[in-house]
CSV table of C-alpha atoms in Angstrom, one decimal:
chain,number,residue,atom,x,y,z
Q,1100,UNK,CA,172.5,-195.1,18.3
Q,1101,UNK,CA,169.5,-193.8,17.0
Q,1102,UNK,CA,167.3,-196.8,16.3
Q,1103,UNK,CA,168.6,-198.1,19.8
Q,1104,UNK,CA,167.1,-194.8,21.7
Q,1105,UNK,CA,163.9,-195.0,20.1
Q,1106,UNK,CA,163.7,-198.6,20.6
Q,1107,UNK,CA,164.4,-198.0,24.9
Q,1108,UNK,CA,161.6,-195.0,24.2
Q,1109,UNK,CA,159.3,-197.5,22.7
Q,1110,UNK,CA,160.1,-200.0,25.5
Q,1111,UNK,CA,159.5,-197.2,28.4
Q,1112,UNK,CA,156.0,-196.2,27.0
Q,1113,UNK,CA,154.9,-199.9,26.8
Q,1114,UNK,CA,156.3,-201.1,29.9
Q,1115,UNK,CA,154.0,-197.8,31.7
Q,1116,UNK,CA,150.9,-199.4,33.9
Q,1117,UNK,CA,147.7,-198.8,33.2
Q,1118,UNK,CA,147.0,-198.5,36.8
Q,1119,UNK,CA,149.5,-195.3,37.3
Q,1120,UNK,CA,146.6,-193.6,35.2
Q,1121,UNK,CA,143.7,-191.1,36.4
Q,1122,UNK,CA,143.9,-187.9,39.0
Q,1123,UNK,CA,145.6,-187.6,42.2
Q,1124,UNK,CA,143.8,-186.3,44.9
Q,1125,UNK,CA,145.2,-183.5,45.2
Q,1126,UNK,CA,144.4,-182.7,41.5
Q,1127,UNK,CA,140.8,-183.3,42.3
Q,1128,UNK,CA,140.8,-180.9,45.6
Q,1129,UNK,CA,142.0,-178.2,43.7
Q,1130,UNK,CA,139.2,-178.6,41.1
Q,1131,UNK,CA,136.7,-178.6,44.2
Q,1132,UNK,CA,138.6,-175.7,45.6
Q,1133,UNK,CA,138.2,-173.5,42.2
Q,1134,UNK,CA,134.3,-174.5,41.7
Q,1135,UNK,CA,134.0,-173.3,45.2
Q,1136,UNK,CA,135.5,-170.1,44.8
Q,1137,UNK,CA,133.7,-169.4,41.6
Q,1138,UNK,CA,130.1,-170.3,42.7
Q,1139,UNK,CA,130.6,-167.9,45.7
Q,1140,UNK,CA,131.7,-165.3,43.2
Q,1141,UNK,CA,128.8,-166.0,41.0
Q,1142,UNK,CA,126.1,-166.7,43.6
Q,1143,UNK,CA,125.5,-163.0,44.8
Q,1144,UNK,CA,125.1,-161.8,41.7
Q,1145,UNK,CA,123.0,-164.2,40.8
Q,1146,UNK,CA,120.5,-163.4,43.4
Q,1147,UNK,CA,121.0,-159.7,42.6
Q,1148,UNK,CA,119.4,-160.3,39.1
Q,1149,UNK,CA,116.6,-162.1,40.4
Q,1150,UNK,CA,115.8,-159.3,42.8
Q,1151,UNK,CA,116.1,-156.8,39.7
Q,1152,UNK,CA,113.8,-158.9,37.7
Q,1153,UNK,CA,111.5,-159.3,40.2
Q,1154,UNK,CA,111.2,-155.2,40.9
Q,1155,UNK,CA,110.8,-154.6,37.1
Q,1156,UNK,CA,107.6,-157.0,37.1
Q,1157,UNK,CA,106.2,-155.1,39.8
Q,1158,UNK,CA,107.1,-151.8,38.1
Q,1159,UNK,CA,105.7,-152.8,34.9
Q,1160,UNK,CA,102.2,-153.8,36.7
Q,1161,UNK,CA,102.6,-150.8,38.3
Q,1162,UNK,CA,103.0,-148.5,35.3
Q,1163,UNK,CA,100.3,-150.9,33.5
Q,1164,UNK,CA,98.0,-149.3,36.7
Q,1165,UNK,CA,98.9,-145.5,36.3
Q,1166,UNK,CA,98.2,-145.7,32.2
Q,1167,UNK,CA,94.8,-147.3,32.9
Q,1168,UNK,CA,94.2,-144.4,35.6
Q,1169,UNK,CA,94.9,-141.7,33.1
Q,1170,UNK,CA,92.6,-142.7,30.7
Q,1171,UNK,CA,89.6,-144.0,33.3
Q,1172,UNK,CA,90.3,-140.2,34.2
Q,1173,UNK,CA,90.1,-139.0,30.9
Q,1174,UNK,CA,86.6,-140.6,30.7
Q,1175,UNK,CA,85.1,-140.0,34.1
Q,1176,UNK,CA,86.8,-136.9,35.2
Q,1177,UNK,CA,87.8,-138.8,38.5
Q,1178,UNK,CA,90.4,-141.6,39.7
Q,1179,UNK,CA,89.2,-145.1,39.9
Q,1180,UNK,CA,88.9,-146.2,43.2
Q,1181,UNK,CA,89.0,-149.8,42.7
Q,1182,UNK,CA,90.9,-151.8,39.9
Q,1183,UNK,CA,87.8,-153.8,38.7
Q,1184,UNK,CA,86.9,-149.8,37.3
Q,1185,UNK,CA,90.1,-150.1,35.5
Q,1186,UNK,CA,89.5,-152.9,33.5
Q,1187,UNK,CA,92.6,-154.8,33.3
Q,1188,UNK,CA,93.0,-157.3,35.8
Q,1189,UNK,CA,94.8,-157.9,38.7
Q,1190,UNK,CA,98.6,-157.2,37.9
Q,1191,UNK,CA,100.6,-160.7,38.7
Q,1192,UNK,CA,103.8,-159.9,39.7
Q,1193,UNK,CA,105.8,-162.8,41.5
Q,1194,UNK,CA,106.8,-162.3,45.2
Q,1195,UNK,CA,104.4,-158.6,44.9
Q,1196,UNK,CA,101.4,-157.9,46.8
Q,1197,UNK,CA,99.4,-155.0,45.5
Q,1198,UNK,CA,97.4,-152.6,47.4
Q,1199,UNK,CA,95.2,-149.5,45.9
Q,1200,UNK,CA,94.2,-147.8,44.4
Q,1201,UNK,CA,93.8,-144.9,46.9
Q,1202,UNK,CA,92.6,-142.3,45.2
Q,1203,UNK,CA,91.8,-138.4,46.5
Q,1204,UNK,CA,90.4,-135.9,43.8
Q,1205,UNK,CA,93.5,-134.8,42.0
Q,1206,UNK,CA,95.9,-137.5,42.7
Q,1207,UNK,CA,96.1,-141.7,42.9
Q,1208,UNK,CA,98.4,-144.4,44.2
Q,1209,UNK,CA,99.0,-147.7,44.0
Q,1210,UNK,CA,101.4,-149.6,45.4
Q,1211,UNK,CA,103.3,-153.0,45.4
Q,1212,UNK,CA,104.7,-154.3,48.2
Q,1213,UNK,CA,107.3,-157.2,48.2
Q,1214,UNK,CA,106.7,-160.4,50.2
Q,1215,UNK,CA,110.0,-160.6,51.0
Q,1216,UNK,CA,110.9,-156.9,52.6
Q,1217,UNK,CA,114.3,-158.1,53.8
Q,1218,UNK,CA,115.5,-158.3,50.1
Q,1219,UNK,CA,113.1,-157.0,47.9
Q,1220,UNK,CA,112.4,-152.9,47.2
Q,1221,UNK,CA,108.9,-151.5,47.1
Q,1222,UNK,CA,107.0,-149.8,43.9
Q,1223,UNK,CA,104.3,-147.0,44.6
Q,1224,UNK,CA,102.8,-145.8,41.0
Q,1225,UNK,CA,101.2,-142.3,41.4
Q,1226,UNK,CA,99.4,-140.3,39.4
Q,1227,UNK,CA,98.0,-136.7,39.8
Q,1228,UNK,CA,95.9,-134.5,37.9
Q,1229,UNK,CA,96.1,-130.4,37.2
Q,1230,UNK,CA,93.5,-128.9,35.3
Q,1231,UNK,CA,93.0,-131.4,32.2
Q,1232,UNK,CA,96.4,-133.0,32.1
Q,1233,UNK,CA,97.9,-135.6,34.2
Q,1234,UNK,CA,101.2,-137.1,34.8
Q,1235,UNK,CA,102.2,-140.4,36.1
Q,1236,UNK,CA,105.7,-141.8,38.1
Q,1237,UNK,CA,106.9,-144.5,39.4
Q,1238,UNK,CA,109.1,-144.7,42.5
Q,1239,UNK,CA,110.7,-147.6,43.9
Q,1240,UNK,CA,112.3,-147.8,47.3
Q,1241,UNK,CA,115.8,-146.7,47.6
Q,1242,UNK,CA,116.5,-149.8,50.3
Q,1243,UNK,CA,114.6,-153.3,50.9
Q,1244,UNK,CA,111.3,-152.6,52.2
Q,1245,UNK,CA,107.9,-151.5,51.8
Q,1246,UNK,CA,106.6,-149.1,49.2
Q,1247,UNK,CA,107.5,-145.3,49.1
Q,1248,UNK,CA,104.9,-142.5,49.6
Q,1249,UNK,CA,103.9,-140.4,46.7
């Protein structure tokens, strides 16, 4: 009874078609479905991350601007008024446009403004002075939009 039941088991695997093979279409619509559902999980924070990353180069051109204003004060006993005084460049910082420095006698700002203000947070870097030491911040806006005062 054996060898006769493996033998009909035999004959049922050979006697299968090769076209009954492949996905139905339902299969593949639940696929679709569950890449769907996952990409508009993932999406958001995907576009979240680029914001971030694109506020932390602005912040680091930003803090590269209140270092060089420390020490150009150090040496001149004022704030440089124009970044070409600074000697470093112009801070790149993709979708940023910088604007400053605006400096008064005891204090300097400079800020980064985002092209895109519907998304993106602003940087201001400021920098003031009391008696012969100075200290330097750096705020960011607390919603999308231009940069915050000092």
């Amino acid at each position: 009874m054996k060898t006769e039941l493996k033998a009909k088991f035999l004959q049922h695997l050979l006697s299968k078609k090769k076209a009954n093979e492949g996905f139905t279409l339902v299969e593949l619509l639940v696929v679709v479905i569950i890449i769907g559902i996952l990409a508009a999980i993932a999406l958001p924070s995907m576009l979240s991350q680029a914001s971030k990353a694109r506020l932390s180069g602005a912040q680091t051109a930003v803090g590269a601007v209140n270092r060089a204003q420390q020490a150009y004060r150090l040496e001149n006993t004022t704030f440089a008024t124009a970044l070409t005084s600074l000697e470093i460049g112009t801070p790149a910082a993709q979708a940023y446009t910088f604007a400053g420095p605006s400096s008064s006698g005891t204090s300097t700002q400079f800020n980064g403004v985002p092209d895109d203000t519907s998304t993106d947070r602003g940087v201001s870097g400021c920098v003031t002075a009391s008696g012969g030491l100075t200290s330097s911040t750096i705020k960011s806006a607390t919603a999308p939009g231009g940069a915050p005062g000092c």
